[in-house]
PDB file of C-alpha atoms in Angstrom:
ATOM      1  CA  SER Z   1       0.000   0.000   0.000  1.00 49.00           C
ATOM      2  CA  ASP Z   2       1.041   3.636  -0.424  1.00 54.00           C
ATOM      3  CA  LYS Z   3       1.276   4.167   3.342  1.00 59.00           C
ATOM      4  CA  ILE Z   4       3.852   1.400   3.628  1.00 61.00           C
ATOM      5  CA  MET Z   5       5.847   2.786   0.693  1.00 64.00           C
ATOM      6  CA  ASP Z   6       5.859   6.286   2.201  1.00 84.00           C
ATOM      7  CA  LYS Z   7       7.184   5.232   5.586  1.00 86.00           C
ATOM      8  CA  PRO Z   8      10.489   6.861   6.411  1.00 93.00           C
ATOM      9  CA  ILE Z   9      13.495   4.583   6.048  1.00 96.00           C
ATOM     10  CA  CYS Z  10      16.204   7.167   6.714  1.00 96.00           C
ATOM     11  CA  TYR Z  11      15.136   9.291   9.662  1.00 96.00           C
ATOM     12  CA  CYS Z  12      18.268  11.459   9.524  1.00 96.00           C
ATOM     13  CA  PHE Z  13      17.313  12.861   6.113  1.00 96.00           C
ATOM     14  CA  GLY Z  14      13.596  11.983   6.009  1.00 96.00           C
ATOM     15  CA  VAL Z  15      13.900   9.710   2.977  1.00 97.00           C
ATOM     16  CA  SER Z  16      10.898   7.456   2.355  1.00 96.00           C
ATOM     17  CA  GLU Z  17      10.832   3.953   0.961  1.00 95.00           C
ATOM     18  CA  SER Z  18       9.016   5.167  -2.162  1.00 95.00           C
ATOM     19  CA  LYS Z  19      11.742   7.731  -2.866  1.00 96.00           C
ATOM     20  CA  ILE Z  20      14.450   5.082  -2.440  1.00 97.00           C
ATOM     21  CA  ARG Z  21      12.671   2.620  -4.721  1.00 96.00           C
ATOM     22  CA  ALA Z  22      12.065   5.333  -7.330  1.00 96.00           C
ATOM     23  CA  ALA Z  23      15.773   6.260  -7.318  1.00 96.00           C
ATOM     24  CA  ILE Z  24      16.818   2.614  -7.684  1.00 96.00           C
ATOM     25  CA  ARG Z  25      14.504   2.196 -10.675  1.00 95.00           C
ATOM     26  CA  LYS Z  26      15.181   5.530 -12.364  1.00 96.00           C
ATOM     27  CA  TYR Z  27      18.958   5.481 -12.071  1.00 96.00           C
ATOM     28  CA  GLY Z  28      19.597   1.727 -12.103  1.00 94.00           C
ATOM     29  CA  LEU Z  29      21.262   1.815  -8.694  1.00 95.00           C
ATOM     30  CA  THR Z  30      22.908  -1.429  -7.611  1.00 94.00           C
ATOM     31  CA  THR Z  31      24.595  -0.628  -4.277  1.00 95.00           C
ATOM     32  CA  THR Z  32      23.669   1.019  -1.000  1.00 94.00           C
ATOM     33  CA  ALA Z  33      26.488   3.518  -1.608  1.00 95.00           C
ATOM     34  CA  GLU Z  34      24.799   4.571  -4.853  1.00 96.00           C
ATOM     35  CA  ILE Z  35      21.507   5.002  -2.978  1.00 96.00           C
ATOM     36  CA  THR Z  36      23.282   7.193  -0.415  1.00 96.00           C
ATOM     37  CA  ASP Z  37      24.957   9.266  -3.141  1.00 96.00           C
ATOM     38  CA  ARG Z  38      21.702   9.762  -5.025  1.00 96.00           C
ATOM     39  CA  CYS Z  39      19.167  10.470  -2.253  1.00 95.00           C
ATOM     40  CA  LYS Z  40      21.172  10.833   1.015  1.00 96.00           C
ATOM     41  CA  ALA Z  41      19.526   7.814   2.668  1.00 96.00           C
ATOM     42  CA  GLY Z  42      22.120   6.146   4.870  1.00 95.00           C
ATOM     43  CA  ALA Z  43      24.467   9.137   5.030  1.00 96.00           C
ATOM     44  CA  GLY Z  44      23.708  10.017   8.660  1.00 95.00           C
ATOM     45  CA  CYS Z  45      23.755   7.511  11.488  1.00 95.00           C
ATOM     46  CA  HIS Z  46      23.842   4.472   9.131  1.00 92.00           C
ATOM     47  CA  GLY Z  47      20.996   2.877  11.097  1.00 95.00           C
ATOM     48  CA  CYS Z  48      18.975   2.287   7.925  1.00 95.00           C
ATOM     49  CA  TRP Z  49      21.634   0.422   5.922  1.00 94.00           C
ATOM     50  CA  PHE Z  50      20.073  -2.962   6.624  1.00 95.00           C
ATOM     51  CA  GLU Z  51      16.707  -1.737   5.316  1.00 96.00           C
ATOM     52  CA  LEU Z  52      18.380  -0.099   2.310  1.00 96.00           C
ATOM     53  CA  GLU Z  53      19.998  -3.412   1.435  1.00 96.00           C
ATOM     54  CA  GLU Z  54      16.660  -5.253   1.776  1.00 96.00           C
ATOM     55  CA  ILE Z  55      14.923  -2.725  -0.486  1.00 96.00           C
ATOM     56  CA  LEU Z  56      17.768  -2.909  -2.999  1.00 96.00           C
ATOM     57  CA  GLN Z  57      17.667  -6.718  -3.101  1.00 95.00           C
ATOM     58  CA  ASP Z  58      13.880  -6.650  -3.535  1.00 95.00           C
ATOM     59  CA  GLU Z  59      14.171  -4.195  -6.429  1.00 94.00           C
ATOM     60  CA  MET Z  60      16.937  -6.274  -8.030  1.00 92.00           C
ATOM     61  CA  ARG Z  61      14.731  -9.399  -7.857  1.00 92.00           C
ATOM     62  CA  HIS Z  62      11.902  -7.520  -9.561  1.00 87.00           C
ATOM     63  CA  ARG Z  63      14.289  -6.077 -12.156  1.00 82.00           C
ATOM     64  CA  ASP Z  64      15.630  -9.548 -12.977  1.00 77.00           C
ATOM     65  CA  ALA Z  65      12.115 -10.998 -13.145  1.00 75.00           C
ATOM     66  CA  ASP Z  66      11.143  -8.350 -15.716  1.00 67.00           C
ATOM     67  CA  LEU Z  67      14.043  -9.175 -18.033  1.00 61.00           C
ATOM     68  CA  PRO Z  68      13.491 -11.558 -20.951  1.00 62.00           C
ATOM     69  CA  GLU Z  69      15.152 -14.927 -20.373  1.00 59.00           C
ATOM     70  CA  THR Z  70      17.890 -14.148 -22.950  1.00 56.00           C
ATOM     71  CA  SER Z  71      18.802 -10.899 -21.148  1.00 55.00           C
ATOM     72  CA  ARG Z  72      19.288 -12.455 -17.744  1.00 54.00           C
ATOM     73  CA  PRO Z  73      22.802 -13.147 -16.572  1.00 60.00           C
ATOM     74  CA  PRO Z  74      23.698 -16.839 -16.511  1.00 59.00           C
ATOM     75  CA  PRO Z  75      23.392 -18.535 -13.136  1.00 59.00           C
ATOM     76  CA  ALA Z  76      26.549 -18.602 -11.051  1.00 55.00           C
ATOM     77  CA  ARG Z  77      28.471 -21.825 -11.311  1.00 57.00           C
ATOM     78  CA  PHE Z  78      30.749 -22.940  -8.566  1.00 53.00           C
ATOM     79  CA  SER Z  79      33.558 -25.315  -9.219  1.00 50.00           C
ATOM     80  CA  SER Z  80      35.638 -27.148  -6.724  1.00 53.00           C
ATOM     81  CA  THR Z  81      39.327 -27.047  -7.369  1.00 55.00           C
ATOM     82  CA  GLY Z  82      41.873 -29.041  -5.767  1.00 49.00           C
TER      83      GLY Z  82
END
């Protein structure tokens, strides 16, 4: 709901979840540092970094789900050496 999206995430700078999500989508942000640079969230006490990371991961999952199968990066493959 809109009330949930407008809840403040960064109390130091009054940045809402909707503003953070909009910045991630508009500018293709992929790190919490980029979020901080773009909209100041996380630049104060750093108490919201965990929430910023959760929002970022959620947006990345949605971004990947919207890509056509051929545009998605291949799955990570782990090999054991040695």
